[in-house]
CSV table of C-alpha atoms in Angstrom, one decimal:
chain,number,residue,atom,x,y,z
A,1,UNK,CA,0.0,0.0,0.0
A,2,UNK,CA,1.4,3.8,-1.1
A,3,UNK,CA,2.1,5.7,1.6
A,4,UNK,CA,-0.3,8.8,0.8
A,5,UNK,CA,-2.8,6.2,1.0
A,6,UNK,CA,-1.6,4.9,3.9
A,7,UNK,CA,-2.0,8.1,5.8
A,8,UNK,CA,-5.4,9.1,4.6
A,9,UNK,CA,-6.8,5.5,5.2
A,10,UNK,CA,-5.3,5.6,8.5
A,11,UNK,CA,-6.9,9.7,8.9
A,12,UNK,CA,-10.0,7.8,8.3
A,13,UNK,CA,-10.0,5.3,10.7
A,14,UNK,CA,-9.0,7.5,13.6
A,15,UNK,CA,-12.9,7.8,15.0
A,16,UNK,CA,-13.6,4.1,15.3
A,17,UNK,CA,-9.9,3.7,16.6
A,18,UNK,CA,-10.5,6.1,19.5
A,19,UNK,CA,-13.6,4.2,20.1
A,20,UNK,CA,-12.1,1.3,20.3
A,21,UNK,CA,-9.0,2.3,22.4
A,22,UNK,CA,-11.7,4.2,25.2
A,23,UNK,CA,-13.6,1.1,25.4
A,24,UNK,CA,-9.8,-1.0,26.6
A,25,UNK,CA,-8.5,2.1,28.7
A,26,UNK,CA,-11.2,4.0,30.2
A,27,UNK,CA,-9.3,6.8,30.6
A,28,UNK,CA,-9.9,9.0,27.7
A,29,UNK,CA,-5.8,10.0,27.5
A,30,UNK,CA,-4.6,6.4,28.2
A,31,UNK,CA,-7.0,5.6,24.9
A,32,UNK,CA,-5.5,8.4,22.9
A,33,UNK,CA,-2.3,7.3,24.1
A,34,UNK,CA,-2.5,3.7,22.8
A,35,UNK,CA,-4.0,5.0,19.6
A,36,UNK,CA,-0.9,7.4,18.9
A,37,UNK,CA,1.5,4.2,20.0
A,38,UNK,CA,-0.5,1.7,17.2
A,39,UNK,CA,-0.2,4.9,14.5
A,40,UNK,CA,3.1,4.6,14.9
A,41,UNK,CA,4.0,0.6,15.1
A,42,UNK,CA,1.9,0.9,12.3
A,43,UNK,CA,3.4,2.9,9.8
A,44,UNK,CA,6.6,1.1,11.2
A,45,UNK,CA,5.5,-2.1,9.7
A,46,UNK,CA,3.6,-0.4,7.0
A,47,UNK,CA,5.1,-3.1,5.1
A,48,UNK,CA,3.1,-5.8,6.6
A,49,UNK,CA,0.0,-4.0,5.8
A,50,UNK,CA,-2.2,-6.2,3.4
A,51,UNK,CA,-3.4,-4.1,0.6
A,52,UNK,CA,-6.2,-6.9,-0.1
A,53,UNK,CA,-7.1,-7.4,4.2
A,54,UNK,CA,-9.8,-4.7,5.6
A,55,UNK,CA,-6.6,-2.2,7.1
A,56,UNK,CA,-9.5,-1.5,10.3
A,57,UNK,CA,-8.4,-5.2,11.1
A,58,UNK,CA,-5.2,-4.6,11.1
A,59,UNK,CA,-5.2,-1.5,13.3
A,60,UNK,CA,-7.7,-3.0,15.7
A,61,UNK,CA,-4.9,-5.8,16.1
A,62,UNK,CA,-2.0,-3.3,16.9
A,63,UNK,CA,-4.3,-0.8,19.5
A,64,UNK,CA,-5.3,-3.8,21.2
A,65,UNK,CA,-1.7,-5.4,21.2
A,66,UNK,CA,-0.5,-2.1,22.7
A,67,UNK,CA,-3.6,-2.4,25.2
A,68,UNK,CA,-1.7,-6.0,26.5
A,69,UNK,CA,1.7,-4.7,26.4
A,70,UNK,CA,1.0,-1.7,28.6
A,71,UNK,CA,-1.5,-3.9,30.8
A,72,UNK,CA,1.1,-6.2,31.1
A,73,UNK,CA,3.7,-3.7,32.2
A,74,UNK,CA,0.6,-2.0,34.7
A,75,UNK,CA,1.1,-5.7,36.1
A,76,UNK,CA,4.4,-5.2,37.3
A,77,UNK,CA,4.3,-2.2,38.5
A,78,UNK,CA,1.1,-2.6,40.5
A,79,UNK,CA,2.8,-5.9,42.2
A,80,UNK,CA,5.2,-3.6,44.2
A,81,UNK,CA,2.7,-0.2,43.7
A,82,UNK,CA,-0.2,-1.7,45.1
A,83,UNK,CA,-1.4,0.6,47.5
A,84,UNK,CA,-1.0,3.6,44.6
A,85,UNK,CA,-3.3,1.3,42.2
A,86,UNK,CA,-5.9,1.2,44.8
A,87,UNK,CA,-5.8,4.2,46.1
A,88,UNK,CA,-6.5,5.5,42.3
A,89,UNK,CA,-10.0,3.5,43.0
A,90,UNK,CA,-10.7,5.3,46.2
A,91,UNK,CA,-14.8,6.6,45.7
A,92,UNK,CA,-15.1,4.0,42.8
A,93,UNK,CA,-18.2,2.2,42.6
A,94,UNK,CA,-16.9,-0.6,44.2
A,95,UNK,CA,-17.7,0.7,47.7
A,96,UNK,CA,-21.2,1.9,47.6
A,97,UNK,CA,-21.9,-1.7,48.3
A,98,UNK,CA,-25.0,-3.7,47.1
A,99,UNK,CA,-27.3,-0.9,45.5
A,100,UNK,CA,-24.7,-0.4,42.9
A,101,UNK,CA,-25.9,0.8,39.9
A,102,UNK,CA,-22.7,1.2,36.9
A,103,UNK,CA,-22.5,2.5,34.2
A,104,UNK,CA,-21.5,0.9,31.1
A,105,UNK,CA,-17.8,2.2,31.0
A,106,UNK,CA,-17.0,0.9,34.5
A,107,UNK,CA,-18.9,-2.1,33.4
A,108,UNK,CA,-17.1,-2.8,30.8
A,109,UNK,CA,-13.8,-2.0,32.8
A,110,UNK,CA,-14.2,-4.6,35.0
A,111,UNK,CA,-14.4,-7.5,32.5
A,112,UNK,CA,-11.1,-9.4,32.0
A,113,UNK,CA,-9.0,-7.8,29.2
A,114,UNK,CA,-9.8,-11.3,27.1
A,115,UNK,CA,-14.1,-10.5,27.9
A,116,UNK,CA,-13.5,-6.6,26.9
A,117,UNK,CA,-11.9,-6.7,23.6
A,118,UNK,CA,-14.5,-9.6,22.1
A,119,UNK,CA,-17.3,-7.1,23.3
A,120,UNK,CA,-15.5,-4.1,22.1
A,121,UNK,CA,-14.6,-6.0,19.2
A,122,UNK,CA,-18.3,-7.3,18.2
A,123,UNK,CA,-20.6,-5.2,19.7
A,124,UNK,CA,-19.1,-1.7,19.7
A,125,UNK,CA,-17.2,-1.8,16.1
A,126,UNK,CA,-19.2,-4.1,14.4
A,127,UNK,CA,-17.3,-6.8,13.2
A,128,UNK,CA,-18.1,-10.2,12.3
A,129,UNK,CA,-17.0,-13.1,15.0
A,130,UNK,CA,-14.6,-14.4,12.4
A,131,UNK,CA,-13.2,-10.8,12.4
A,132,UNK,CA,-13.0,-10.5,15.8
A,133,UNK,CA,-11.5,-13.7,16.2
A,134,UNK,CA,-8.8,-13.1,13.7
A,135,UNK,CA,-7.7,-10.1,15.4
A,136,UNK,CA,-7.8,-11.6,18.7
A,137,UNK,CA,-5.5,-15.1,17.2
A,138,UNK,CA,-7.9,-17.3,18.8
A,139,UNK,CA,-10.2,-20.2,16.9
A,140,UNK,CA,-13.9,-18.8,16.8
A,141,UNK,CA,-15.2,-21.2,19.4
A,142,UNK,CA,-13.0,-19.2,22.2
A,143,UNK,CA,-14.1,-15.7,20.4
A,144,UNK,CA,-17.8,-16.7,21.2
A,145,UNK,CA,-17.4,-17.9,24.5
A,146,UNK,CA,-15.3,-15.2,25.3
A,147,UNK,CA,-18.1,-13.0,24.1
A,148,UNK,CA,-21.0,-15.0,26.0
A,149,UNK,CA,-19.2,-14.9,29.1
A,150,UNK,CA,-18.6,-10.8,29.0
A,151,UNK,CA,-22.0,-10.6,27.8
A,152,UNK,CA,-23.8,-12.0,30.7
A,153,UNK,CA,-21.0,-10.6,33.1
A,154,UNK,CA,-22.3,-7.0,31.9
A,155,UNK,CA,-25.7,-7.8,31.9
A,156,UNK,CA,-25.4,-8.8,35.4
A,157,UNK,CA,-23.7,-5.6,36.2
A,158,UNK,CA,-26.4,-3.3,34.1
A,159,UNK,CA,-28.8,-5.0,36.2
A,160,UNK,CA,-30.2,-6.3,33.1
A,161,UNK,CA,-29.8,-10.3,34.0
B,1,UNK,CA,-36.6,-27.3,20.4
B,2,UNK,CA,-34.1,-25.0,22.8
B,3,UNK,CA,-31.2,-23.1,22.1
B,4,UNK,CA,-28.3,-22.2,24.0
B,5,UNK,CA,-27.7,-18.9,25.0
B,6,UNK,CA,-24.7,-19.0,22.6
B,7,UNK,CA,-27.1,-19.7,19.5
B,8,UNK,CA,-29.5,-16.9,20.4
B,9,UNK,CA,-26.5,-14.2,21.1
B,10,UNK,CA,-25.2,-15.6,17.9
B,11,UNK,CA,-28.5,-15.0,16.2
B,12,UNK,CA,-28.6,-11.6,17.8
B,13,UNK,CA,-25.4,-10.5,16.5
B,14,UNK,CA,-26.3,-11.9,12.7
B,15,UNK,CA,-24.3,-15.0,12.6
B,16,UNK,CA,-26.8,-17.3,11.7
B,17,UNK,CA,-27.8,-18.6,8.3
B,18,UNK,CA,-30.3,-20.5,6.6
B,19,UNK,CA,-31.9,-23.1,8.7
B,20,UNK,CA,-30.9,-22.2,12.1
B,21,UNK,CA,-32.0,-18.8,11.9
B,22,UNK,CA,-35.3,-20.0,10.6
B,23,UNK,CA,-35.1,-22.3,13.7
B,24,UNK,CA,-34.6,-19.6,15.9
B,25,UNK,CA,-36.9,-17.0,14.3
B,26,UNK,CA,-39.8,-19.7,14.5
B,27,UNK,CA,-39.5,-20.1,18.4
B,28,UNK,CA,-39.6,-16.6,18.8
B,29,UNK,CA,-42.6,-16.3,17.6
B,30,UNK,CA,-43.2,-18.8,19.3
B,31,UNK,CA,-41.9,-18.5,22.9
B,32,UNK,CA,-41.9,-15.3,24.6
B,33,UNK,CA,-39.1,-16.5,26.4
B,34,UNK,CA,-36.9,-17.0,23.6
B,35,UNK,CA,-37.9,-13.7,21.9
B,36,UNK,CA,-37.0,-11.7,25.2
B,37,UNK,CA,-33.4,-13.2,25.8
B,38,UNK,CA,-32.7,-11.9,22.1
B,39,UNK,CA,-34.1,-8.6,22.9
B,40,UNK,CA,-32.0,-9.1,25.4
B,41,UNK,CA,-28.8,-9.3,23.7
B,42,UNK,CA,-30.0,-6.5,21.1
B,43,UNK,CA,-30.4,-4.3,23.7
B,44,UNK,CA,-26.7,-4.7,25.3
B,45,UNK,CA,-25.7,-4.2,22.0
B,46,UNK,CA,-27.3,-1.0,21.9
B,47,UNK,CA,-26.6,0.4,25.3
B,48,UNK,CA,-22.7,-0.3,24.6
B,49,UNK,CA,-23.4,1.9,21.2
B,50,UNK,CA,-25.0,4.9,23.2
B,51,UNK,CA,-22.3,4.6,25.4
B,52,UNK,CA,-19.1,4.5,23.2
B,53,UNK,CA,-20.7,6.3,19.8
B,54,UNK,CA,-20.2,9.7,21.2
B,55,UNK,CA,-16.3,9.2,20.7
B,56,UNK,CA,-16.8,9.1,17.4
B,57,UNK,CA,-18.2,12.7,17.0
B,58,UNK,CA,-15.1,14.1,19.2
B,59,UNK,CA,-13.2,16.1,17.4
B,60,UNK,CA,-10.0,14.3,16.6
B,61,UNK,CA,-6.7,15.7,18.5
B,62,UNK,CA,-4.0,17.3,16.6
B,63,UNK,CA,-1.3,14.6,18.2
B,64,UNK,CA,-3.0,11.6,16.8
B,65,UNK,CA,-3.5,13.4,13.2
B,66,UNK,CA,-0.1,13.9,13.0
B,67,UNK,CA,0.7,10.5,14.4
B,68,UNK,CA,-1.1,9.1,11.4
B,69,UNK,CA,-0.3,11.4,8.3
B,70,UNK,CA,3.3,9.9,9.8
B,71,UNK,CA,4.1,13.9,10.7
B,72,UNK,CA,5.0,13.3,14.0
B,73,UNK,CA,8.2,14.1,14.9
B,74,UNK,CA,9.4,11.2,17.8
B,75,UNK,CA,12.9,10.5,18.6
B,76,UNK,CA,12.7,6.7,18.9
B,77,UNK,CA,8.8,6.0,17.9
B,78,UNK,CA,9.7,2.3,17.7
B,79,UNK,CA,12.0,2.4,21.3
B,80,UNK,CA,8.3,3.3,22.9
B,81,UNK,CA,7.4,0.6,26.0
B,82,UNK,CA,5.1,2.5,28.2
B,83,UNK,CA,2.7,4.9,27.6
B,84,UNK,CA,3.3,8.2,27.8
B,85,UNK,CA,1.6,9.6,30.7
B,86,UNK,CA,1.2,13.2,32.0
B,87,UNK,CA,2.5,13.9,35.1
B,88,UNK,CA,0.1,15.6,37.5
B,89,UNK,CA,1.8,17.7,39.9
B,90,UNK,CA,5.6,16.5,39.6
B,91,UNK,CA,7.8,17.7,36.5
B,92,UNK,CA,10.7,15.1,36.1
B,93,UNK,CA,13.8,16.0,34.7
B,94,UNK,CA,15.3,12.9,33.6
B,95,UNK,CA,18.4,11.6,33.1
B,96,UNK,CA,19.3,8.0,31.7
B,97,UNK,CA,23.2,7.2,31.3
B,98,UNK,CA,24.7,9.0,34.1
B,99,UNK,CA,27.8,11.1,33.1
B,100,UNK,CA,29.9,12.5,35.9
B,101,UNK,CA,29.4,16.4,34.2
B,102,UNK,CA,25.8,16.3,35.3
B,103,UNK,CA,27.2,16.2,39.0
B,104,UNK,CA,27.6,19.6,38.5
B,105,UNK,CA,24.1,20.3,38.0
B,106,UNK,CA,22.5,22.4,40.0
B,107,UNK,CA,19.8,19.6,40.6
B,108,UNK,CA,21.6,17.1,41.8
B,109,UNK,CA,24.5,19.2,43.8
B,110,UNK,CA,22.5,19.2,46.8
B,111,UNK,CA,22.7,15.5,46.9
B,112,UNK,CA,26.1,15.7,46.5
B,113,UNK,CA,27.3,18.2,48.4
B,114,UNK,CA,27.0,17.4,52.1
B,115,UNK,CA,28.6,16.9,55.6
B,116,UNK,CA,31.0,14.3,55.0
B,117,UNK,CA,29.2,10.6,55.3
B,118,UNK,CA,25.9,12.3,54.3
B,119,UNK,CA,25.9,12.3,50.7
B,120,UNK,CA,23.4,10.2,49.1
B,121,UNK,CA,25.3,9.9,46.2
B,122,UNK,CA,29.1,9.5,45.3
B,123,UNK,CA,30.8,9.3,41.4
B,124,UNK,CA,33.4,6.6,41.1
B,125,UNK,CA,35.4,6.8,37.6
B,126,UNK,CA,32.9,8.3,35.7
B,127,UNK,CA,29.5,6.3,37.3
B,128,UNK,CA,27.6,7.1,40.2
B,129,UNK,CA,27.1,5.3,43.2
B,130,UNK,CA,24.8,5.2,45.9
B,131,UNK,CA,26.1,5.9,49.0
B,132,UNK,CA,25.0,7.1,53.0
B,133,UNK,CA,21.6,6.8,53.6
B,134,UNK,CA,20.7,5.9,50.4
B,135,UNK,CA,22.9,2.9,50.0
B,136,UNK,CA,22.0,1.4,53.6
B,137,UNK,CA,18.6,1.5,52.6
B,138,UNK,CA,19.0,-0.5,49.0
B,139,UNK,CA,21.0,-3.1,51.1
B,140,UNK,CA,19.2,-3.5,54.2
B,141,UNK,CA,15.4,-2.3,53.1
B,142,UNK,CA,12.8,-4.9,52.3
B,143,UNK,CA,10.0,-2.8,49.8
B,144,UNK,CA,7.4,-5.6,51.7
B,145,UNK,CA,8.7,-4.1,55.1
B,146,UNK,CA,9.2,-0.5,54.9
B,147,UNK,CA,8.0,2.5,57.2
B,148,UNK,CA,6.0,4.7,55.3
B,149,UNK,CA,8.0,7.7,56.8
B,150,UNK,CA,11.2,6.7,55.8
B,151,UNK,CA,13.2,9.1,53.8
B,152,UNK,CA,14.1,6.3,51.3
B,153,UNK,CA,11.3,4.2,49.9
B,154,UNK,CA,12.3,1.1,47.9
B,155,UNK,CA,10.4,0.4,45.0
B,156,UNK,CA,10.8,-2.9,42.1
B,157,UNK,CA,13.9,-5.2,42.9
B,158,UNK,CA,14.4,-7.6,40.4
B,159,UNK,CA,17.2,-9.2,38.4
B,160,UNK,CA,18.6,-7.3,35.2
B,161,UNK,CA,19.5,-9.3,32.0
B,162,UNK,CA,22.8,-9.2,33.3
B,163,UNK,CA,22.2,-10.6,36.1
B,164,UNK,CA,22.6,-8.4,38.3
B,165,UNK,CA,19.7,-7.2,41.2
B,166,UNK,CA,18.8,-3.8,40.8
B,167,UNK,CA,16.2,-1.6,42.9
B,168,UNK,CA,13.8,0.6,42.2
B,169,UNK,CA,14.0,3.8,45.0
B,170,UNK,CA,12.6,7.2,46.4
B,171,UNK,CA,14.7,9.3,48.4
B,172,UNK,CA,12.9,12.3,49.7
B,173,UNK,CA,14.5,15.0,51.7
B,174,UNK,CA,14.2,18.6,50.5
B,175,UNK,CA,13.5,17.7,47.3
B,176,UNK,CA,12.6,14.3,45.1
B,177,UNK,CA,15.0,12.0,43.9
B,178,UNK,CA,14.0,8.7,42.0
B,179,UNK,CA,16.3,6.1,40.4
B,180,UNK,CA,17.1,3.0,39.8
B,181,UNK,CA,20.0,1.6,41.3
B,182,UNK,CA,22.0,-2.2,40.3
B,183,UNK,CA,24.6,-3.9,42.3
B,184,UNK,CA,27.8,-4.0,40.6
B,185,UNK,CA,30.9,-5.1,42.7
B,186,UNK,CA,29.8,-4.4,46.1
B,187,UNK,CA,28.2,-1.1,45.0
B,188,UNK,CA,25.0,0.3,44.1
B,189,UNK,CA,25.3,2.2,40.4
B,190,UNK,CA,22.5,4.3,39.5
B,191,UNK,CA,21.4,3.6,35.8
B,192,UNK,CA,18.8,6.6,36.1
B,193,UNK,CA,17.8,9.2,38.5
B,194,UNK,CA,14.8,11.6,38.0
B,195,UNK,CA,14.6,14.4,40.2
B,196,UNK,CA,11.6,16.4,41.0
B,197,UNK,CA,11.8,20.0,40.7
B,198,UNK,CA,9.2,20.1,43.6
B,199,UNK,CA,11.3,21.8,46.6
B,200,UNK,CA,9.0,20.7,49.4
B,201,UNK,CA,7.1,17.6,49.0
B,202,UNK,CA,3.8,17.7,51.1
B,203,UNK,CA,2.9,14.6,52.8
B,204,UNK,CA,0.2,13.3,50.4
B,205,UNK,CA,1.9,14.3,47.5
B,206,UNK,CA,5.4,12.1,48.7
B,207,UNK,CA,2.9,9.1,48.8
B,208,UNK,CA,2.3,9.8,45.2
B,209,UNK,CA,5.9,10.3,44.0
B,210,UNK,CA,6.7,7.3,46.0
B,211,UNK,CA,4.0,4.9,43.9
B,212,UNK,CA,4.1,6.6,40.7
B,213,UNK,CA,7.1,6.0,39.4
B,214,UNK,CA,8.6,8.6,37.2
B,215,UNK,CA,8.9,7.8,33.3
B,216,UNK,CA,12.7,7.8,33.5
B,217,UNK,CA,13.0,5.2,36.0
B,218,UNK,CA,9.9,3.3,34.7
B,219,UNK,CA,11.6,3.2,30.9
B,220,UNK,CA,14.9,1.8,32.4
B,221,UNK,CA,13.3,-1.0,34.1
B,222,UNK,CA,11.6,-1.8,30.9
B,223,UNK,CA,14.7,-1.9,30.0
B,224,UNK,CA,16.6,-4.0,32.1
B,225,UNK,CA,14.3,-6.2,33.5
B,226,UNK,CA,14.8,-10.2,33.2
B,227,UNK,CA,11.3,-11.9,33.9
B,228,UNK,CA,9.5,-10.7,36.6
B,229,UNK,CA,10.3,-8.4,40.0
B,230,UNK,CA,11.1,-10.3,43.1
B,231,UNK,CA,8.2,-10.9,45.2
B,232,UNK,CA,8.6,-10.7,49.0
B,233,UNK,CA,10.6,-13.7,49.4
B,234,UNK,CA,12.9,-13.5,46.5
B,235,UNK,CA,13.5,-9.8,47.9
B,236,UNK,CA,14.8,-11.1,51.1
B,237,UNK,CA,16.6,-14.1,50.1
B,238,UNK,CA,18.3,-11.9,47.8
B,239,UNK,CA,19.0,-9.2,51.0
B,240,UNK,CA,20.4,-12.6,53.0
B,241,UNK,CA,23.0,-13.4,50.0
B,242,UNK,CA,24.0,-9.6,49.9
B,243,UNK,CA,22.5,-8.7,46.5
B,244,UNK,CA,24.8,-11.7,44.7
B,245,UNK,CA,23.9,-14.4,42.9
């Protein structure tokens, strides 16, 4: 793929990227933050890009890669940090005890990373379970039970069970 | 004829052809039951849209244009390991490889400069070593055991992928000092320091330096890191060997 291309393509992804990115890391900056970092591997590895593969696939695979490396580095920092990583939760939801009512970003935070990004995946952007699956590098049986399981975790959550 | 929860989701998200969506569309009508669990999923489906759609309108910041019109101007875009994060109320200068000039600085003279014995910090041919204070408490301080108080807080240990243990600290006096410190015969050699410009560090606002490690000291354990850090046991069985392997 030409580079020009490349860049307007990737211009024109940028909304459902964001989207995408908010719905892994609430925190609207984090989400900007990973998008900026998968801009970047991308045009790295421009090269890898298939000109005949939906290029949304392709980016949706590097944000959420990002997503796992920087969760993954969260991990070990929060192993020695912990008191800072839950003192960042102090007044969260979590304590106003059994009447709690979420909303769906909080919701949606609290799913395992592997729950989040098969919902984000399917039902915010869209995309097909064999989409979804592709990006995620797991057989489509593990996409849809990953996708159940968030499912009813969230509809518990919404009070919607 | 029932369906799993599965098929019904499945139908709800249009992956269903031919006969079983007939199946499934003919015990809806059917069954109530059926018909509501689908609305069901629909309707997650549509909360998670009203939720997340409004991103889309935002309008789209200049950083991330640049980023992908491949504008942006970053020294190492590909060297990138943890995000980039804002600091709230502390301003770091940084320094990765030491160099005995920036001793000099007006930063770090204070941590130099002291009553003989008092010096956190000493050069050695050109590196930097920890010393006084600051080198008892990367010896002798356990990060699982640690009074909150004390003027040197020990973050990460863990084993570089030369081997060696190095430490995570905090030293706090009239000013901020973070680093990251490996043991190299018998010393403690600082690979980074970050030092706050903050003069006096309130209370609640040390807790926060202490935890939050500064992007410096975060990027160089990136960096060196084998594995994973020592947990509490590890950390103290590496304290009884004196920080050798």
């Amino acid at each position: 793929m030409s580079g020009p291309d490349l860049h307007a393509q990737l211009v024109a992804l940028l909304p459902r990227l964001r989207r995408f990115a908010r719905a892994l890391a609430r925190n609207a900056h984090d989400a900007d933050d990973l998008v900026q970092l998968a801009l970047e591997r991308a045009l790295e590895h421009a090269g890898q890009a298939r000109a005949d593969a939906p290029l949304g696939g392709w980016m949706f695979g590097i944000v959420r890669n990002a997503w796992i490396d920087e969760l993954r580095a969260r991990g070990r920092r929060a192993r020695v940090f912990a008191p800072a990583e839950s003192a960042e939760h102090v007044g969260d939801a979590s304590q106003s005890g059994y009447a709690e009512v979420l909303s769906v970003q909080e919701a949606l935070g609290r799913l395992p990373e592997e729950q989040r990004s098969a919902v984000a995946l399917v039902l915010i952007e869209g995309l097909s379970y064999k989409e979804a699956a592709h990006i995620m590098q797991v057989p489509i049986g593990t996409l849809t039970s990953r996708l159940a399981r968030g499912r009813e975790a969230l509809q518990k959550m919404l009070g919607e069970s | 004829m029932t369906f799993s929860d599965e098929t019904l989701m499945a139908y709800a998200d249009g992956e269903l052809d031919g006969p079983s969506r007939a199946a499934v569309e003919a015990a809806m009508a059917a069954d109530p039951e059926v018909a509501r669990r689908i609305a069901q999923h629909r309707a997650l489906r549509s909360r998670l849209h009203t939720a997340f759609d409004p991103v889309l309108a935002e309008p789209l910041p200049e950083r991330l244009l640049a980023a992908a019109r491949g504008t942006v101007l970053q020294s190492s875009p590909g060297k990138v390991t943890a995000l980039r994060r804002a600091p709230a109320r502390w301003s770091w200068p940084q320094w990765g490889a030491l160099a005995a000039s920036l001793l000099l600085g007006a930063l770090l003279g204070p941590w130099l400069v002291r009553a003989p014995g008092r010096a956190a910090l000493i050069t050695d041919d050109g590196a930097v070593l920890a010393a006084g204070t600051l080198a008892r408490a990367l010896s002798e301080q356990l990060a699982s055991n640690q009074p909150a108080d004390a003027a040197v807080q020990i973050g990460v240990s863990f084993r570089s992928r030369g081997g060696d243990y190095c430490r995570t600290f905090v030293l706090r006096e009239k000013s901020v000092l973070a680093g990251l410190a490996c043991r190299e015969h018998g010393a403690w050699r600082l690979e980074t320091l970050a030092a706050s410009e903050s003069a006096a560090a309130a209370g609640g606002e040390y807790r926060a330096a202490a935890t939050a490690l500064p992007p410096a000291v975060a990027g160089t354990l990136e960096e060196l890191i084998a594995g994973e850090p020592l947990d509490a046991n590890a950390e103290a069985a590496a304290r009884e060997r004196g920080w050798k392997y």
